[in-house]
Tab-separated table of N, CA and C in Angstrom:
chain	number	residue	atom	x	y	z
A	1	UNK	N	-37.933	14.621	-5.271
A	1	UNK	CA	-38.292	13.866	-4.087
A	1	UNK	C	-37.032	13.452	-3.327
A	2	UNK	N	-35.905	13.268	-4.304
A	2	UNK	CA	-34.683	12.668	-3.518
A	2	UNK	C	-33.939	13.759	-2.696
A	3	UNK	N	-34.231	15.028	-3.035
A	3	UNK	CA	-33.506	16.295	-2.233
A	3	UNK	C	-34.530	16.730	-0.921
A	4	UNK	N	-35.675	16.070	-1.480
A	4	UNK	CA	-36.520	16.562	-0.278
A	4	UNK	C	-36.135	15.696	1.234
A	5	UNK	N	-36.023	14.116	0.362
A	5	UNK	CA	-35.954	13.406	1.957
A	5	UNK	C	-34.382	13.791	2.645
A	6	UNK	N	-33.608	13.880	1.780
A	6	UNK	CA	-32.501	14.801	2.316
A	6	UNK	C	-32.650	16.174	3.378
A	7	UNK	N	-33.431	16.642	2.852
A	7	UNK	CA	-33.493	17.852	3.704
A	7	UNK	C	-34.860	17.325	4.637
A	8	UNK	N	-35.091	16.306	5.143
A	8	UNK	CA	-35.779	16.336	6.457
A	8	UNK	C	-35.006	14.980	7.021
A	9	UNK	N	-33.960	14.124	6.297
A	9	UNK	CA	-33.285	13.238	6.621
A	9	UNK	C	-31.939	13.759	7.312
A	10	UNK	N	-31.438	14.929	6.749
A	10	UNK	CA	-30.486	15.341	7.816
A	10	UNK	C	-30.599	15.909	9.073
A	11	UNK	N	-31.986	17.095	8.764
A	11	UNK	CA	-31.935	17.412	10.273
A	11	UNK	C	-32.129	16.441	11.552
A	12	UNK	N	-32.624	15.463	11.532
A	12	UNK	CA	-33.451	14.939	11.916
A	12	UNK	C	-31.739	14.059	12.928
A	13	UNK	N	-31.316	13.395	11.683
A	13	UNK	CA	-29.988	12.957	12.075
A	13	UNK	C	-29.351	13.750	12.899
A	14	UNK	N	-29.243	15.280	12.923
A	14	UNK	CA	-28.630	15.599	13.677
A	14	UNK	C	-29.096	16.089	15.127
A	15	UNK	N	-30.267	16.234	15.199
A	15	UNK	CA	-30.890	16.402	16.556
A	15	UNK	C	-30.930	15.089	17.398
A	16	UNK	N	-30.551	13.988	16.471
A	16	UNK	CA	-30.481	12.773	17.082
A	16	UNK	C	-29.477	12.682	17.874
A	17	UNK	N	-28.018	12.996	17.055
A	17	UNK	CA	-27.044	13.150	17.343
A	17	UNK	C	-26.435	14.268	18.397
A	18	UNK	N	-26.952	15.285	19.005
A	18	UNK	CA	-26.892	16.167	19.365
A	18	UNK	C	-27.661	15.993	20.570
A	19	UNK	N	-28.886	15.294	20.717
A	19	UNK	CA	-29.688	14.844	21.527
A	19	UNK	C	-28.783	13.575	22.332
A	20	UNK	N	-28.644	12.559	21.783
A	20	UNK	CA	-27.547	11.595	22.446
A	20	UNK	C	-25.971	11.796	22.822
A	21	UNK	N	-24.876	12.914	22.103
A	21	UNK	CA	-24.108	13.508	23.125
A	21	UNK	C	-24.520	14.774	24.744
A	22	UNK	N	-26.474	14.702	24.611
A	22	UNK	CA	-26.263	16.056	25.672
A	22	UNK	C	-26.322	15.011	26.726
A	23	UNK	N	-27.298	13.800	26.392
A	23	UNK	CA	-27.746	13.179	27.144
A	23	UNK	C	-27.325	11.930	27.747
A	24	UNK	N	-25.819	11.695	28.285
A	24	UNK	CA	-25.289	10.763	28.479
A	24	UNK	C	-24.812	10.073	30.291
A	25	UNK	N	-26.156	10.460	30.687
A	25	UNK	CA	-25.980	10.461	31.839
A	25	UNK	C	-26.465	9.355	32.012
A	26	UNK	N	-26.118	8.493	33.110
A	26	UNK	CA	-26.661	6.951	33.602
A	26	UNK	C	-28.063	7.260	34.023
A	27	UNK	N	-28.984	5.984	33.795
A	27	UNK	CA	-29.949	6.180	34.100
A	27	UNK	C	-30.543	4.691	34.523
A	28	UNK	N	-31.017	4.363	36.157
A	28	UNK	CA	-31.394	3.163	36.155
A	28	UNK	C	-32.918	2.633	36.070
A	29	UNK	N	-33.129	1.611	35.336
A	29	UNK	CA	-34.429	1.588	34.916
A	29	UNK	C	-34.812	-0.205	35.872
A	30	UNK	N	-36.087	0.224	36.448
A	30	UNK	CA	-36.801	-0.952	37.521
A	30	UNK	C	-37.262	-1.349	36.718
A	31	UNK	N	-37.579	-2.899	36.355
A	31	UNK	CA	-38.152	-4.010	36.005
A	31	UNK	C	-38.637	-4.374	36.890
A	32	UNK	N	-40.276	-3.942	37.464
A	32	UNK	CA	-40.780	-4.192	38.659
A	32	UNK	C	-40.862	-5.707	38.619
A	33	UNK	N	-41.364	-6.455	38.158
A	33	UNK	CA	-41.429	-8.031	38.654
A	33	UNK	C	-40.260	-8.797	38.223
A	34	UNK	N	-39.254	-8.197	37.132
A	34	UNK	CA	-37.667	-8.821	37.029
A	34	UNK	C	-36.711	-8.038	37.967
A	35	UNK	N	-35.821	-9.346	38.716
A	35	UNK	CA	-34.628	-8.874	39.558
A	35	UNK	C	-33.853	-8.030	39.313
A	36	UNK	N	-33.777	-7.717	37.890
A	36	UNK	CA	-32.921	-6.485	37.096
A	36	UNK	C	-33.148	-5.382	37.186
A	37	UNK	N	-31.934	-4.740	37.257
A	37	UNK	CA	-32.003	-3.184	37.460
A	37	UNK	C	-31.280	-2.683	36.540
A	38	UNK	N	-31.479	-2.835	35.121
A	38	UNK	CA	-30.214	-2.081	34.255
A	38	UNK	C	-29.958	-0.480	34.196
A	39	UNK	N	-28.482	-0.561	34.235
A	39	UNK	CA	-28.318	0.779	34.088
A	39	UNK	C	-27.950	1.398	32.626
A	40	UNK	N	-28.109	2.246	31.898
A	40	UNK	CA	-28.458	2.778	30.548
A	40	UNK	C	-28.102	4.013	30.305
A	41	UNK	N	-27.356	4.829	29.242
A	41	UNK	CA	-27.293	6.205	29.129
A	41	UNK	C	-28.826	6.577	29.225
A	42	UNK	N	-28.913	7.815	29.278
A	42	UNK	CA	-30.442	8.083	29.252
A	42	UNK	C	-30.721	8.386	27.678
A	43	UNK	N	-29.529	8.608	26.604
A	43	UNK	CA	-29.958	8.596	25.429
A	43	UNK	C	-30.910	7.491	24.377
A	44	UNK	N	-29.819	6.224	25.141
A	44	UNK	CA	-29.796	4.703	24.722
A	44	UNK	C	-31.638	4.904	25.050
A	45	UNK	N	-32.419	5.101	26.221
A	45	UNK	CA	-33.186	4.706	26.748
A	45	UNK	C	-34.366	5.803	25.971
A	46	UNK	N	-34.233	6.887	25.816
A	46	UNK	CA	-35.093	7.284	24.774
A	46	UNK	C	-34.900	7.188	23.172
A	47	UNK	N	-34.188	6.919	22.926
A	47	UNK	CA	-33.951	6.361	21.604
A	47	UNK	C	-34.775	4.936	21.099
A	48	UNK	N	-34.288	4.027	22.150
A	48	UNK	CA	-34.954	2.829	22.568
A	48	UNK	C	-36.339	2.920	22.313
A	49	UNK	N	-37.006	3.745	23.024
A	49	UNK	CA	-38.211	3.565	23.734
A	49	UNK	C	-39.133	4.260	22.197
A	50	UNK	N	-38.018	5.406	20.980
A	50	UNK	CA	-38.683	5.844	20.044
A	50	UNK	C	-38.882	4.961	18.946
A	51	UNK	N	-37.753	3.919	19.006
A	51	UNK	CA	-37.914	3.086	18.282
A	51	UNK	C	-38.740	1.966	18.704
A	52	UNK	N	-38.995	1.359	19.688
A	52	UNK	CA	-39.878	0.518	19.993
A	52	UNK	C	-41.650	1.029	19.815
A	53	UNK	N	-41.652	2.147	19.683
A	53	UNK	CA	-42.845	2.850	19.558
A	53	UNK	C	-42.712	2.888	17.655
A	54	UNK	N	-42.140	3.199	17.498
A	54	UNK	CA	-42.021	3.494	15.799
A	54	UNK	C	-42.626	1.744	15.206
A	55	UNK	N	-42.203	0.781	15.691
A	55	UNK	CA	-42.241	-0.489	15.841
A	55	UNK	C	-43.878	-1.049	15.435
A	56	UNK	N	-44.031	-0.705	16.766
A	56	UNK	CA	-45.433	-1.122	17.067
A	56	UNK	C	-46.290	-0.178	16.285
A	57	UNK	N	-46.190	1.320	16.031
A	57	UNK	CA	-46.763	1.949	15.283
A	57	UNK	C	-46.876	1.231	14.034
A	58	UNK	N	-45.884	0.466	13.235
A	58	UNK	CA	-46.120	0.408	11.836
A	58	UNK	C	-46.826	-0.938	12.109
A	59	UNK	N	-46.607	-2.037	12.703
A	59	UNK	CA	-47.210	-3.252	13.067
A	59	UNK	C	-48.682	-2.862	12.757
A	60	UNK	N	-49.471	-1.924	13.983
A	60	UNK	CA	-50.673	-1.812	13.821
A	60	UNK	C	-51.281	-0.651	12.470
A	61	UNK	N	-50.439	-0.053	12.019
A	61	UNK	CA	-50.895	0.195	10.357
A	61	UNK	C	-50.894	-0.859	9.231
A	62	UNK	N	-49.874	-1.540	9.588
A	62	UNK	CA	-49.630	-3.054	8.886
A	62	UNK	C	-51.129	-3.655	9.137
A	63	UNK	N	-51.546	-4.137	10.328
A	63	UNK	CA	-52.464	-4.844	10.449
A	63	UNK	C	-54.132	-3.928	10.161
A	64	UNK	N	-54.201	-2.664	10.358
A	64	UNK	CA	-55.461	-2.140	9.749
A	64	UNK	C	-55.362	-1.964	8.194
A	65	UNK	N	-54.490	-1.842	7.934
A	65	UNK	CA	-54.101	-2.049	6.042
A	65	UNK	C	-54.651	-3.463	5.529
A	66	UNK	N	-54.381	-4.830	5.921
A	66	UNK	CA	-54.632	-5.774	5.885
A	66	UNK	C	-55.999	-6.115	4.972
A	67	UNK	N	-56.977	-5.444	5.456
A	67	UNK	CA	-57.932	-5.537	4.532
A	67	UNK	C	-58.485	-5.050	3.242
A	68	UNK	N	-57.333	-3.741	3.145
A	68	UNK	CA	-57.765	-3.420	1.710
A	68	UNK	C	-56.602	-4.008	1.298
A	69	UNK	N	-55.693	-4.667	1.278
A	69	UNK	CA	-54.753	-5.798	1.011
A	69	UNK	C	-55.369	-6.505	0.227
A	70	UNK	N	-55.613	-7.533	1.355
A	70	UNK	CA	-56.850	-8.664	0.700
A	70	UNK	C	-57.775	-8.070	-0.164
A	71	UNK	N	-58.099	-7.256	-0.122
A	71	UNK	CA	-59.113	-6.535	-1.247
A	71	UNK	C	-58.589	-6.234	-2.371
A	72	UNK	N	-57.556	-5.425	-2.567
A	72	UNK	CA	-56.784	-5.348	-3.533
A	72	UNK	C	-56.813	-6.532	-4.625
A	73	UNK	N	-56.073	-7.623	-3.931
A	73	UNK	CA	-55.409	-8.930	-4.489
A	73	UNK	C	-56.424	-9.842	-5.082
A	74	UNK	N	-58.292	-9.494	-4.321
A	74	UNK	CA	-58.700	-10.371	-5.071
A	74	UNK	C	-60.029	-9.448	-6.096
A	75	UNK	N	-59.813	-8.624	-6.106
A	75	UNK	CA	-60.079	-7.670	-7.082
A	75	UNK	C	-59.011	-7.571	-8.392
A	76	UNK	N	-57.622	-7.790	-7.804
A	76	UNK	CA	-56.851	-7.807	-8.879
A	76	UNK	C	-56.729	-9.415	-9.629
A	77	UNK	N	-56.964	-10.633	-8.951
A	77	UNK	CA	-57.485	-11.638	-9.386
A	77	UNK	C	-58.498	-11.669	-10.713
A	78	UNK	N	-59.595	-11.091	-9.926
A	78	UNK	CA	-61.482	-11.296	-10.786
A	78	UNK	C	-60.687	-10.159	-12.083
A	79	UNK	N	-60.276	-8.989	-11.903
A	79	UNK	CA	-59.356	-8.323	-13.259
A	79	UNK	C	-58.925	-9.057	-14.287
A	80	UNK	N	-57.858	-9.902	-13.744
A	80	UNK	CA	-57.180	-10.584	-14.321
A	80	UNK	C	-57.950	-11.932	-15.449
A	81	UNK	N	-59.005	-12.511	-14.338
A	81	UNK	CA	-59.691	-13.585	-15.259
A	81	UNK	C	-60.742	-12.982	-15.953
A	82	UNK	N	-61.220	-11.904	-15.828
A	82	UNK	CA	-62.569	-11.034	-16.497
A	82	UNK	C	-61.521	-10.469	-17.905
A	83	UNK	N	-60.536	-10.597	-17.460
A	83	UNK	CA	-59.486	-9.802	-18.593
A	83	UNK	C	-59.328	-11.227	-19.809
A	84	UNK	N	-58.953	-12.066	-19.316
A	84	UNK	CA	-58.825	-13.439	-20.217
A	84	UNK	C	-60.332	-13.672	-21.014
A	85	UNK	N	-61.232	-13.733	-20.205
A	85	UNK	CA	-62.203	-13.521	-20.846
A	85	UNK	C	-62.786	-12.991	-21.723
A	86	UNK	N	-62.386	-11.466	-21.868
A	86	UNK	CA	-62.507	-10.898	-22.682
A	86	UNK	C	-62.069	-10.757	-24.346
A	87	UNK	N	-60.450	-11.373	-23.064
A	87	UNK	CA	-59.608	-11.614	-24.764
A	87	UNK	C	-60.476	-12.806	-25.458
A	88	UNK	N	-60.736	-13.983	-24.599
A	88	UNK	CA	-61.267	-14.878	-25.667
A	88	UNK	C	-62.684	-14.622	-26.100
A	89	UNK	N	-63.288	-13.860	-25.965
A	89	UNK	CA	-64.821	-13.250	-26.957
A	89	UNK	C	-64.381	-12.359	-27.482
A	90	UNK	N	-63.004	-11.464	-27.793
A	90	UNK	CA	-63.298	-10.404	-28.867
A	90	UNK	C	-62.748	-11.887	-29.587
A	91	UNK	N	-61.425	-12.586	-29.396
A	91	UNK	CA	-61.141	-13.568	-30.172
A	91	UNK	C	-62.204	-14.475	-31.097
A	92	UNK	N	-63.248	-15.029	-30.260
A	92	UNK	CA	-63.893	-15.628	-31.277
A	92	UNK	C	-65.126	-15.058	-31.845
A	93	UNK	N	-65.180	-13.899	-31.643
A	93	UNK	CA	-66.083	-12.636	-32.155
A	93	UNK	C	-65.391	-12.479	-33.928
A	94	UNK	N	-63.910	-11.935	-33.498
A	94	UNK	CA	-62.958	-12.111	-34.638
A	94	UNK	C	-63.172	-13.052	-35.674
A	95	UNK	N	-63.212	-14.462	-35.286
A	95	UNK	CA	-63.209	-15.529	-35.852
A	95	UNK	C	-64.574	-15.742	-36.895
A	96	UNK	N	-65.469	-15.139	-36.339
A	96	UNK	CA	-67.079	-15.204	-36.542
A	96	UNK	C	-67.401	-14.152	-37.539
A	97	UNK	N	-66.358	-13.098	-38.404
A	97	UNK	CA	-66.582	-11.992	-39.199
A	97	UNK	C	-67.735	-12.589	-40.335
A	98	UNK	N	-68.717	-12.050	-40.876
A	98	UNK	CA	-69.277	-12.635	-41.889
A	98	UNK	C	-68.948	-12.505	-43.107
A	99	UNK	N	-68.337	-12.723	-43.945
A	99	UNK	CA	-67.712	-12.900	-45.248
A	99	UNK	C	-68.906	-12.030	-46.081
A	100	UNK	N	-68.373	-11.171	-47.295
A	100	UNK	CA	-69.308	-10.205	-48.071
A	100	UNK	C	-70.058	-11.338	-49.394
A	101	UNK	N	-71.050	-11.027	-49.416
A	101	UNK	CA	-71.864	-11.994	-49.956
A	101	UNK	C	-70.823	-12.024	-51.612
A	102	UNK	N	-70.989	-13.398	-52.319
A	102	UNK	CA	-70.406	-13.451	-53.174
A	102	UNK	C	-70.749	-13.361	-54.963
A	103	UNK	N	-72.442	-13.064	-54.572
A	103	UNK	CA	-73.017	-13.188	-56.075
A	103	UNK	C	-72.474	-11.862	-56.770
A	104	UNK	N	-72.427	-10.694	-55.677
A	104	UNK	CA	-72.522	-9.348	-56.475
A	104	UNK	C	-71.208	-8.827	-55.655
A	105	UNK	N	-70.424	-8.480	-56.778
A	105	UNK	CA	-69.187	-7.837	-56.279
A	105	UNK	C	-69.431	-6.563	-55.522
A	106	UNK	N	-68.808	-5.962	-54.403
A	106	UNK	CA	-68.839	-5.170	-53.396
A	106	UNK	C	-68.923	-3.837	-54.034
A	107	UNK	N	-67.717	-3.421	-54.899
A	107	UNK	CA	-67.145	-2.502	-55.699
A	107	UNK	C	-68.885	-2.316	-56.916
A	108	UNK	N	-69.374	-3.166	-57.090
A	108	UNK	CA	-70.460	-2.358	-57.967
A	108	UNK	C	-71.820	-2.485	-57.624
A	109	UNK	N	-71.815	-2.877	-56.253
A	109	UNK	CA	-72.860	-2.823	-55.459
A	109	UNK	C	-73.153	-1.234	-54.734
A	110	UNK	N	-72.397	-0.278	-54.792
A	110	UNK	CA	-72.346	0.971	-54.089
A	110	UNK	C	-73.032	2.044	-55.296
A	111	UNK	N	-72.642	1.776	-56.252
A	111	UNK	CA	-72.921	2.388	-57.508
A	111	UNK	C	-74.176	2.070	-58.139
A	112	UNK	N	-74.560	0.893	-58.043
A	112	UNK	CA	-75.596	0.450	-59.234
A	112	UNK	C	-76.833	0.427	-58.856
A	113	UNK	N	-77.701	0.789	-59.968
A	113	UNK	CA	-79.129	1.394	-59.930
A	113	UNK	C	-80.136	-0.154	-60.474
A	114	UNK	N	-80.373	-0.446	-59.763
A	114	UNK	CA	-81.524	-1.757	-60.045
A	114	UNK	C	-83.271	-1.208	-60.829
A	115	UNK	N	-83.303	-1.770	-62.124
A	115	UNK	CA	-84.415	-1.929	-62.854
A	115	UNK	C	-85.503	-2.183	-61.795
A	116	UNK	N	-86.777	-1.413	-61.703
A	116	UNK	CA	-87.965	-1.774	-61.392
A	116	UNK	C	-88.358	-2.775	-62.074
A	117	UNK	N	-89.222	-3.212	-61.325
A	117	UNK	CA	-90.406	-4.739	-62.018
A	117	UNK	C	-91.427	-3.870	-62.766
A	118	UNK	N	-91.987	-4.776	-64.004
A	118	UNK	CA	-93.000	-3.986	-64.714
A	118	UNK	C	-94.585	-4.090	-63.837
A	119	UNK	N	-95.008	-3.031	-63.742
A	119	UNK	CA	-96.321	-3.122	-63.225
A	119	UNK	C	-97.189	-3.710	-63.787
């Protein structure tokens, strides 16, 4: 994975780079209702404008994500206490084993043949 983002992390860098030395020509940009008129390489100004878009792009994935977020977290909550729960009923399940009866030893209870009653 680490050679991969390399090889779409460099080209990428360099069309950037290659893109902002072709493009270094002034460019003036109107702020129709501000008095300003800045002037800007024209690289600065699409670069700008990709990153301000990249911006807002993740904002509104950020915010439609949001709900399986919250979903996540309280699903991973009810997990968490359904999980405690559990531990404490196998726990006192554990606790509750019934002990092997004590008149007749275990070991000759598997083996031994019990006398009929006389008819």
């Amino acid at each position: 994975m680490k050679h991969f983002s390399w090889l779409v992390t460099l080209p990428v860098t360099l069309a950037v780079v290659v893109f902002a030395i072709s493009n270094r020509t002034p460019v003036e940009i109107d702020l129709f209702p501000l008095p300003w008129r800045p002037v800007l390489p024209a690289f600065l100004l699409v670069l700008a404008s990709l990153f301000l878009g990249f911006l807002i792009g993740g904002a509104v994935a950020w915010l439609a994500g949001a709900p399986r977020r919250r979903r996540a977290r309280r699903l991973a909550i009810e997990a968490d206490v359904l999980s405690r729960e559990l531990a404490e009923v196998r726990r006192k399940a554990a606790d509750t084993v019934m002990p092997a009866p004590t008149g007749i030893p275990s070991s000759s209870r598997a083996g031994s043949t019990l006398a009929t009653p006389p008819v």
